Amino acid sequence: MMYDDNNIFAKILRGQIPCKKVHEDSHTLAFEDINPQAPVHTLVIPKGKYVSMTDFAAKASDAELAAFSRAVLKVVEIKGLQAGGYRLITNNGLNGGQEVPHLHVHVVGGQPLGPMLSRK
Ligand code: 5GP
């Protein structure tokens, strides 16, 4: 899938749409989800143009790959999620229900999160 420069997270990265920033480094940005599903719901995205985890794992540099994992850890620390636990979600493509075509990990926590998948 071709990267779409007009996706909403590309606009956030360009500063064309505001976000509530949680953490940033040279390779990644973390910000609050606009429609939180739990007391903590933060998104972590790479600054590079990657559609999905499939794309990122195949094409990103080692530095980008490392920075992404460390950024997730940073968010977990900032939000105080270590003790209580948390969930990481990355939706990929159609069956995954991915809505925004720029790789993002949802960091979700702050309360018991229930079953891993919807039973619907
Ligand atoms: P997906 O379904 O692609 O895994 O998740 C997309 C997420 O992006 C959703 O949780 C949605 O609430 C969030 N989102 C969509 N538009 C915006 C926006 O403009 N700003 C922020 N901060 N989050 C957004």
CSV table of N, CA and C and ligand atoms in Angstrom, one decimal:
chain,number,residue,atom,x,y,z
A,1,MET,N,0.8,-1.2,0.0
A,1,MET,CA,0.0,0.0,0.0
A,1,MET,C,0.9,1.3,0.0
A,2,MET,N,0.5,2.2,-0.9
A,2,MET,CA,1.3,3.5,-0.9
A,2,MET,C,1.0,4.3,0.3
A,3,TYR,N,2.0,5.0,0.8
A,3,TYR,CA,1.8,5.9,1.9
A,3,TYR,C,1.0,7.2,1.4
A,4,ASP,N,-0.1,7.5,2.2
A,4,ASP,CA,-0.9,8.7,1.8
A,4,ASP,C,-0.4,9.9,2.7
A,5,ASP,N,0.2,10.9,2.0
A,5,ASP,CA,0.7,12.1,2.7
A,5,ASP,C,-0.4,12.9,3.4
A,6,ASN,N,-1.7,12.6,3.1
A,6,ASN,CA,-2.7,13.4,3.6
A,6,ASN,C,-3.5,12.7,4.8
A,7,ASN,N,-2.9,11.6,5.2
A,7,ASN,CA,-3.6,10.9,6.4
A,7,ASN,C,-3.4,11.8,7.6
A,8,ILE,N,-4.3,11.6,8.6
A,8,ILE,CA,-4.4,12.5,9.7
A,8,ILE,C,-3.2,12.6,10.6
A,9,PHE,N,-2.4,11.5,10.7
A,9,PHE,CA,-1.2,11.5,11.5
A,9,PHE,C,-0.1,12.2,10.8
A,10,ALA,N,-0.1,12.1,9.4
A,10,ALA,CA,0.9,12.9,8.7
A,10,ALA,C,0.7,14.4,8.9
A,11,LYS,N,-0.6,14.8,9.0
A,11,LYS,CA,-0.9,16.2,9.2
A,11,LYS,C,-0.5,16.6,10.7
A,12,ILE,N,-0.7,15.7,11.6
A,12,ILE,CA,-0.2,16.0,13.0
A,12,ILE,C,1.3,16.1,13.0
A,13,LEU,N,2.0,15.3,12.3
A,13,LEU,CA,3.5,15.3,12.2
A,13,LEU,C,4.0,16.6,11.6
A,14,ARG,N,3.2,17.1,10.6
A,14,ARG,CA,3.6,18.4,10.0
A,14,ARG,C,3.1,19.6,10.8
A,15,GLY,N,2.4,19.4,11.9
A,15,GLY,CA,1.9,20.5,12.7
A,15,GLY,C,0.7,21.2,12.1
A,16,GLN,N,0.0,20.5,11.1
A,16,GLN,CA,-1.2,21.1,10.5
A,16,GLN,C,-2.4,20.9,11.4
A,17,ILE,N,-2.3,19.9,12.2
A,17,ILE,CA,-3.4,19.5,13.1
A,17,ILE,C,-2.8,19.4,14.5
A,18,PRO,N,-3.4,20.0,15.5
A,18,PRO,CA,-2.8,19.9,16.9
A,18,PRO,C,-2.9,18.6,17.5
A,19,CYS,N,-2.1,18.3,18.5
A,19,CYS,CA,-2.2,17.1,19.3
A,19,CYS,C,-1.7,17.4,20.7
A,20,LYS,N,-2.2,16.5,21.6
A,20,LYS,CA,-1.7,16.6,23.0
A,20,LYS,C,-0.5,15.7,23.1
A,21,LYS,N,0.7,16.3,23.0
A,21,LYS,CA,1.9,15.5,23.0
A,21,LYS,C,2.3,14.9,24.3
A,22,VAL,N,2.7,13.7,24.3
A,22,VAL,CA,3.1,13.0,25.5
A,22,VAL,C,4.6,12.8,25.5
A,23,HIS,N,5.2,12.6,24.4
A,23,HIS,CA,6.7,12.3,24.3
A,23,HIS,C,7.1,12.5,22.8
A,24,GLU,N,8.3,12.9,22.6
A,24,GLU,CA,8.8,13.1,21.2
A,24,GLU,C,10.3,12.8,21.2
A,25,ASP,N,10.8,12.2,20.2
A,25,ASP,CA,12.3,12.1,20.0
A,25,ASP,C,12.5,12.3,18.5
A,26,SER,N,13.7,12.1,18.0
A,26,SER,CA,14.0,12.3,16.6
A,26,SER,C,13.2,11.4,15.7
A,27,HIS,N,12.9,10.2,16.1
A,27,HIS,CA,12.2,9.2,15.3
A,27,HIS,C,10.8,9.0,15.6
A,28,THR,N,10.3,9.4,16.7
A,28,THR,CA,8.9,9.1,17.1
A,28,THR,C,8.2,10.2,17.8
A,29,LEU,N,6.8,10.1,17.7
A,29,LEU,CA,6.0,11.1,18.4
A,29,LEU,C,4.9,10.3,19.2
A,30,ALA,N,4.6,10.7,20.4
A,30,ALA,CA,3.5,10.0,21.1
A,30,ALA,C,2.5,11.1,21.6
A,31,PHE,N,1.2,10.9,21.4
A,31,PHE,CA,0.2,11.9,21.7
A,31,PHE,C,-1.1,11.1,22.1
A,32,GLU,N,-2.0,11.9,22.8
A,32,GLU,CA,-3.2,11.3,23.3
A,32,GLU,C,-4.2,11.0,22.2
A,33,ASP,N,-4.8,9.9,22.3
A,33,ASP,CA,-5.9,9.5,21.3
A,33,ASP,C,-7.0,10.5,21.5
A,34,ILE,N,-7.6,10.9,20.4
A,34,ILE,CA,-8.7,11.9,20.5
A,34,ILE,C,-10.0,11.3,21.1
A,35,ASN,N,-10.1,10.0,21.0
A,35,ASN,CA,-11.3,9.3,21.5
A,35,ASN,C,-10.9,8.2,22.4
A,36,PRO,N,-10.5,8.5,23.6
A,36,PRO,CA,-9.9,7.5,24.5
A,36,PRO,C,-10.8,6.4,24.9
A,37,GLN,N,-10.3,5.2,24.9
A,37,GLN,CA,-11.1,4.0,25.2
A,37,GLN,C,-10.8,3.5,26.6
A,38,ALA,N,-10.0,4.2,27.3
A,38,ALA,CA,-9.6,3.8,28.7
A,38,ALA,C,-9.0,5.0,29.4
A,39,PRO,N,-8.7,5.0,30.7
A,39,PRO,CA,-8.1,6.2,31.3
A,39,PRO,C,-6.8,6.6,30.7
A,40,VAL,N,-6.0,5.7,30.3
A,40,VAL,CA,-4.8,6.0,29.5
A,40,VAL,C,-5.0,5.4,28.1
A,41,HIS,N,-4.9,6.3,27.1
A,41,HIS,CA,-5.0,5.9,25.7
A,41,HIS,C,-4.1,6.8,24.9
A,42,THR,N,-2.9,6.4,24.7
A,42,THR,CA,-1.9,7.2,24.0
A,42,THR,C,-1.4,6.5,22.8
A,43,LEU,N,-1.2,7.2,21.7
A,43,LEU,CA,-0.7,6.7,20.4
A,43,LEU,C,0.8,7.0,20.2
A,44,VAL,N,1.5,6.0,19.8
A,44,VAL,CA,2.9,6.2,19.5
A,44,VAL,C,3.1,5.9,18.0
A,45,ILE,N,3.7,6.9,17.3
A,45,ILE,CA,3.9,6.8,15.8
A,45,ILE,C,5.3,7.0,15.5
A,46,PRO,N,5.8,6.4,14.4
A,46,PRO,CA,7.1,6.8,13.9
A,46,PRO,C,7.0,8.0,13.1
A,47,LYS,N,8.0,8.8,13.0
A,47,LYS,CA,8.0,10.0,12.2
A,47,LYS,C,8.1,9.7,10.7
A,48,GLY,N,8.7,8.5,10.4
A,48,GLY,CA,8.9,8.1,9.0
A,48,GLY,C,7.5,7.7,8.4
A,49,LYS,N,7.5,7.6,7.1
A,49,LYS,CA,6.3,7.4,6.3
A,49,LYS,C,6.0,5.9,6.2
A,50,TYR,N,5.5,5.3,7.2
A,50,TYR,CA,5.2,3.8,7.3
A,50,TYR,C,3.7,3.6,7.5
A,51,VAL,N,3.1,2.9,6.6
A,51,VAL,CA,1.6,2.6,6.6
A,51,VAL,C,1.2,1.8,7.8
A,52,SER,N,2.0,0.8,8.0
A,52,SER,CA,1.6,-0.3,9.0
A,52,SER,C,2.8,-0.9,9.6
A,53,MET,N,2.6,-1.8,10.6
A,53,MET,CA,3.7,-2.6,11.2
A,53,MET,C,4.4,-3.4,10.1
A,54,THR,N,3.6,-4.0,9.2
A,54,THR,CA,4.2,-4.8,8.1
A,54,THR,C,5.3,-3.9,7.4
A,55,ASP,N,4.9,-2.7,7.0
A,55,ASP,CA,5.7,-1.8,6.3
A,55,ASP,C,7.0,-1.4,7.1
A,56,PHE,N,6.7,-1.1,8.4
A,56,PHE,CA,7.7,-0.6,9.3
A,56,PHE,C,8.8,-1.7,9.5
A,57,ALA,N,8.3,-2.9,9.9
A,57,ALA,CA,9.2,-4.0,10.2
A,57,ALA,C,10.1,-4.3,9.0
A,58,ALA,N,9.5,-4.2,7.8
A,58,ALA,CA,10.3,-4.5,6.6
A,58,ALA,C,11.3,-3.4,6.2
A,59,LYS,N,10.9,-2.2,6.4
A,59,LYS,CA,11.7,-1.1,5.8
A,59,LYS,C,12.4,-0.1,6.7
A,60,ALA,N,12.0,-0.1,7.9
A,60,ALA,CA,12.6,0.9,8.9
A,60,ALA,C,14.1,0.6,9.2
A,61,SER,N,14.8,1.6,9.5
A,61,SER,CA,16.2,1.4,9.9
A,61,SER,C,16.3,0.8,11.3
A,62,ASP,N,17.4,0.2,11.7
A,62,ASP,CA,17.5,-0.3,13.1
A,62,ASP,C,17.3,0.8,14.1
A,63,ALA,N,17.8,2.0,13.8
A,63,ALA,CA,17.6,3.2,14.7
A,63,ALA,C,16.1,3.5,14.9
A,64,GLU,N,15.4,3.5,13.8
A,64,GLU,CA,13.9,3.7,13.9
A,64,GLU,C,13.2,2.6,14.7
A,65,LEU,N,13.6,1.4,14.4
A,65,LEU,CA,13.0,0.3,15.1
A,65,LEU,C,13.2,0.3,16.6
A,66,ALA,N,14.4,0.6,17.0
A,66,ALA,CA,14.8,0.7,18.4
A,66,ALA,C,14.1,1.9,19.0
A,67,ALA,N,14.1,3.0,18.4
A,67,ALA,CA,13.5,4.2,18.9
A,67,ALA,C,12.0,4.0,19.2
A,68,PHE,N,11.3,3.3,18.3
A,68,PHE,CA,9.9,3.0,18.5
A,68,PHE,C,9.6,2.2,19.7
A,69,SER,N,10.3,1.2,19.9
A,69,SER,CA,10.1,0.4,21.2
A,69,SER,C,10.4,1.2,22.4
A,70,ARG,N,11.5,2.0,22.3
A,70,ARG,CA,11.9,2.8,23.5
A,70,ARG,C,10.8,3.9,23.8
A,71,ALA,N,10.2,4.4,22.7
A,71,ALA,CA,9.2,5.4,22.9
A,71,ALA,C,8.0,4.8,23.6
A,72,VAL,N,7.6,3.6,23.2
A,72,VAL,CA,6.5,2.9,23.9
A,72,VAL,C,6.8,2.8,25.4
A,73,LEU,N,8.0,2.4,25.7
A,73,LEU,CA,8.5,2.2,27.1
A,73,LEU,C,8.4,3.6,27.8
A,74,LYS,N,8.8,4.6,27.1
A,74,LYS,CA,8.8,6.0,27.7
A,74,LYS,C,7.3,6.4,28.1
A,75,VAL,N,6.4,6.1,27.2
A,75,VAL,CA,5.0,6.4,27.5
A,75,VAL,C,4.5,5.6,28.7
A,76,VAL,N,4.9,4.3,28.7
A,76,VAL,CA,4.5,3.5,29.8
A,76,VAL,C,5.0,4.1,31.1
A,77,GLU,N,6.2,4.6,31.1
A,77,GLU,CA,6.8,5.2,32.3
A,77,GLU,C,6.1,6.5,32.6
A,78,ILE,N,5.9,7.4,31.6
A,78,ILE,CA,5.3,8.7,31.9
A,78,ILE,C,3.9,8.5,32.4
A,79,LYS,N,3.2,7.5,31.9
A,79,LYS,CA,1.8,7.3,32.4
A,79,LYS,C,1.7,6.4,33.6
A,80,GLY,N,2.8,5.9,34.1
A,80,GLY,CA,2.8,5.1,35.3
A,80,GLY,C,2.1,3.8,35.2
A,81,LEU,N,2.3,3.1,34.1
A,81,LEU,CA,1.5,1.9,33.8
A,81,LEU,C,2.3,0.6,34.2
A,82,GLN,N,3.5,0.7,34.6
A,82,GLN,CA,4.3,-0.5,34.8
A,82,GLN,C,3.6,-1.4,35.9
A,83,ALA,N,3.3,-0.8,37.0
A,83,ALA,CA,2.8,-1.6,38.1
A,83,ALA,C,1.4,-2.3,37.8
A,84,GLY,N,0.5,-1.5,37.2
A,84,GLY,CA,-0.8,-2.1,37.0
A,84,GLY,C,-0.9,-2.9,35.7
A,85,GLY,N,0.0,-2.7,34.8
A,85,GLY,CA,-0.1,-3.4,33.5
A,85,GLY,C,-0.8,-2.5,32.5
A,86,TYR,N,-0.7,-3.0,31.2
A,86,TYR,CA,-1.3,-2.2,30.1
A,86,TYR,C,-1.4,-3.1,28.9
A,87,ARG,N,-2.0,-2.5,27.8
A,87,ARG,CA,-2.1,-3.3,26.6
A,87,ARG,C,-1.6,-2.5,25.4
A,88,LEU,N,-0.9,-3.1,24.5
A,88,LEU,CA,-0.5,-2.5,23.3
A,88,LEU,C,-1.3,-3.1,22.1
A,89,ILE,N,-1.9,-2.2,21.3
A,89,ILE,CA,-2.7,-2.6,20.2
A,89,ILE,C,-2.2,-2.0,18.9
A,90,THR,N,-2.0,-2.8,17.9
A,90,THR,CA,-1.6,-2.2,16.6
A,90,THR,C,-2.6,-2.9,15.5
A,91,ASN,N,-3.5,-2.1,15.0
A,91,ASN,CA,-4.4,-2.6,14.0
A,91,ASN,C,-3.7,-2.5,12.6
A,92,ASN,N,-3.8,-3.6,11.9
A,92,ASN,CA,-3.2,-3.6,10.6
A,92,ASN,C,-4.2,-4.0,9.5
A,93,GLY,N,-4.4,-3.1,8.6
A,93,GLY,CA,-5.2,-3.4,7.4
A,93,GLY,C,-6.6,-3.7,7.7
A,94,LEU,N,-7.3,-4.3,6.7
A,94,LEU,CA,-8.8,-4.4,6.7
A,94,LEU,C,-9.2,-5.3,7.9
A,95,ASN,N,-8.7,-6.5,8.0
A,95,ASN,CA,-9.2,-7.3,9.1
A,95,ASN,C,-8.8,-6.8,10.5
A,96,GLY,N,-7.7,-6.1,10.5
A,96,GLY,CA,-7.3,-5.5,11.8
A,96,GLY,C,-8.1,-4.3,12.2
A,97,GLY,N,-8.9,-3.7,11.2
A,97,GLY,CA,-9.7,-2.6,11.5
A,97,GLY,C,-8.9,-1.3,11.6
A,98,GLN,N,-7.8,-1.2,10.8
A,98,GLN,CA,-7.0,0.0,10.9
A,98,GLN,C,-7.7,1.1,10.1
A,99,GLU,N,-7.8,2.3,10.8
A,99,GLU,CA,-8.5,3.4,10.2
A,99,GLU,C,-7.5,4.5,9.7
A,100,VAL,N,-6.4,4.7,10.4
A,100,VAL,CA,-5.5,5.7,10.0
A,100,VAL,C,-4.3,5.0,9.4
A,101,PRO,N,-4.0,5.2,8.1
A,101,PRO,CA,-2.9,4.5,7.4
A,101,PRO,C,-1.5,5.0,7.6
A,102,HIS,N,-1.2,5.2,8.9
A,102,HIS,CA,0.2,5.6,9.4
A,102,HIS,C,0.4,4.7,10.6
A,103,LEU,N,1.4,3.9,10.6
A,103,LEU,CA,1.6,3.0,11.8
A,103,LEU,C,1.4,3.7,13.1
A,104,HIS,N,0.7,3.1,14.0
A,104,HIS,CA,0.5,3.6,15.4
A,104,HIS,C,0.3,2.4,16.3
A,105,VAL,N,0.9,2.5,17.5
A,105,VAL,CA,0.6,1.6,18.6
A,105,VAL,C,-0.2,2.3,19.6
A,106,HIS,N,-1.4,1.7,20.0
A,106,HIS,CA,-2.2,2.2,21.0
A,106,HIS,C,-1.6,1.7,22.3
A,107,VAL,N,-1.3,2.6,23.3
A,107,VAL,CA,-0.9,2.2,24.6
A,107,VAL,C,-2.1,2.5,25.5
A,108,VAL,N,-2.7,1.4,26.0
A,108,VAL,CA,-4.0,1.5,26.7
A,108,VAL,C,-3.8,0.9,28.1
A,109,GLY,N,-4.4,1.6,29.1
A,109,GLY,CA,-4.3,1.1,30.5
A,109,GLY,C,-5.0,2.0,31.5
A,110,GLY,N,-4.7,1.8,32.7
A,110,GLY,CA,-5.3,2.6,33.8
A,110,GLY,C,-6.5,2.0,34.5
A,111,GLN,N,-6.9,0.8,33.9
A,111,GLN,CA,-8.0,0.0,34.6
A,111,GLN,C,-7.9,-1.4,33.9
A,112,PRO,N,-8.6,-2.4,34.6
A,112,PRO,CA,-8.6,-3.7,33.9
A,112,PRO,C,-9.3,-3.6,32.6
A,113,LEU,N,-8.7,-4.2,31.6
A,113,LEU,CA,-9.1,-3.9,30.2
A,113,LEU,C,-10.0,-5.0,29.6
A,114,GLY,N,-10.3,-6.1,30.4
A,114,GLY,CA,-11.2,-7.1,29.9
A,114,GLY,C,-10.6,-8.0,28.9
A,115,PRO,N,-11.5,-8.7,28.2
A,115,PRO,CA,-11.0,-9.7,27.2
A,115,PRO,C,-10.2,-9.0,26.1
A,116,MET,N,-9.3,-9.8,25.5
A,116,MET,CA,-8.4,-9.2,24.5
A,116,MET,C,-9.2,-8.7,23.3
A,117,LEU,N,-10.1,-9.5,22.9
A,117,LEU,CA,-10.9,-9.2,21.7
A,117,LEU,C,-12.4,-9.1,22.0
A,118,SER,N,-13.0,-8.2,21.2
A,118,SER,CA,-14.5,-8.1,21.3
A,118,SER,C,-15.1,-9.4,21.0
A,119,ARG,N,-16.2,-9.8,21.7
A,119,ARG,CA,-16.8,-11.1,21.4
A,119,ARG,C,-17.9,-10.9,20.3
A,120,LYS,N,-18.1,-9.7,19.9
A,120,LYS,CA,-19.2,-9.4,18.9
A,120,LYS,C,-18.9,-10.2,17.6
B,1,5GP,P1,-6.9,2.7,14.2
B,1,5GP,O1,-8.4,2.3,14.2
B,1,5GP,O2,-6.4,3.1,12.9
B,1,5GP,O3,-6.1,1.6,14.9
B,1,5GP,O4,-6.9,3.9,15.2
B,1,5GP,C1,-7.0,5.2,14.9
B,1,5GP,C2,-7.0,6.0,16.2
B,1,5GP,O5,-6.7,7.4,15.9
B,1,5GP,C3,-8.4,6.0,16.8
B,1,5GP,O6,-8.3,5.5,18.1
B,1,5GP,C4,-8.9,7.4,16.8
B,1,5GP,O7,-9.6,7.8,18.0
B,1,5GP,C5,-7.6,8.2,16.6
B,1,5GP,N1,-7.7,9.4,15.9
B,1,5GP,C6,-8.3,9.7,14.8
B,1,5GP,N2,-8.2,10.9,14.4
B,1,5GP,C7,-7.4,11.5,15.3
B,1,5GP,C8,-6.9,12.9,15.5
B,1,5GP,O8,-7.2,13.8,14.7
B,1,5GP,N3,-6.2,13.1,16.6
B,1,5GP,C9,-5.9,12.2,17.5
B,1,5GP,N4,-5.1,12.5,18.6
B,1,5GP,N5,-6.3,10.9,17.4
B,1,5GP,C10,-7.1,10.6,16.3
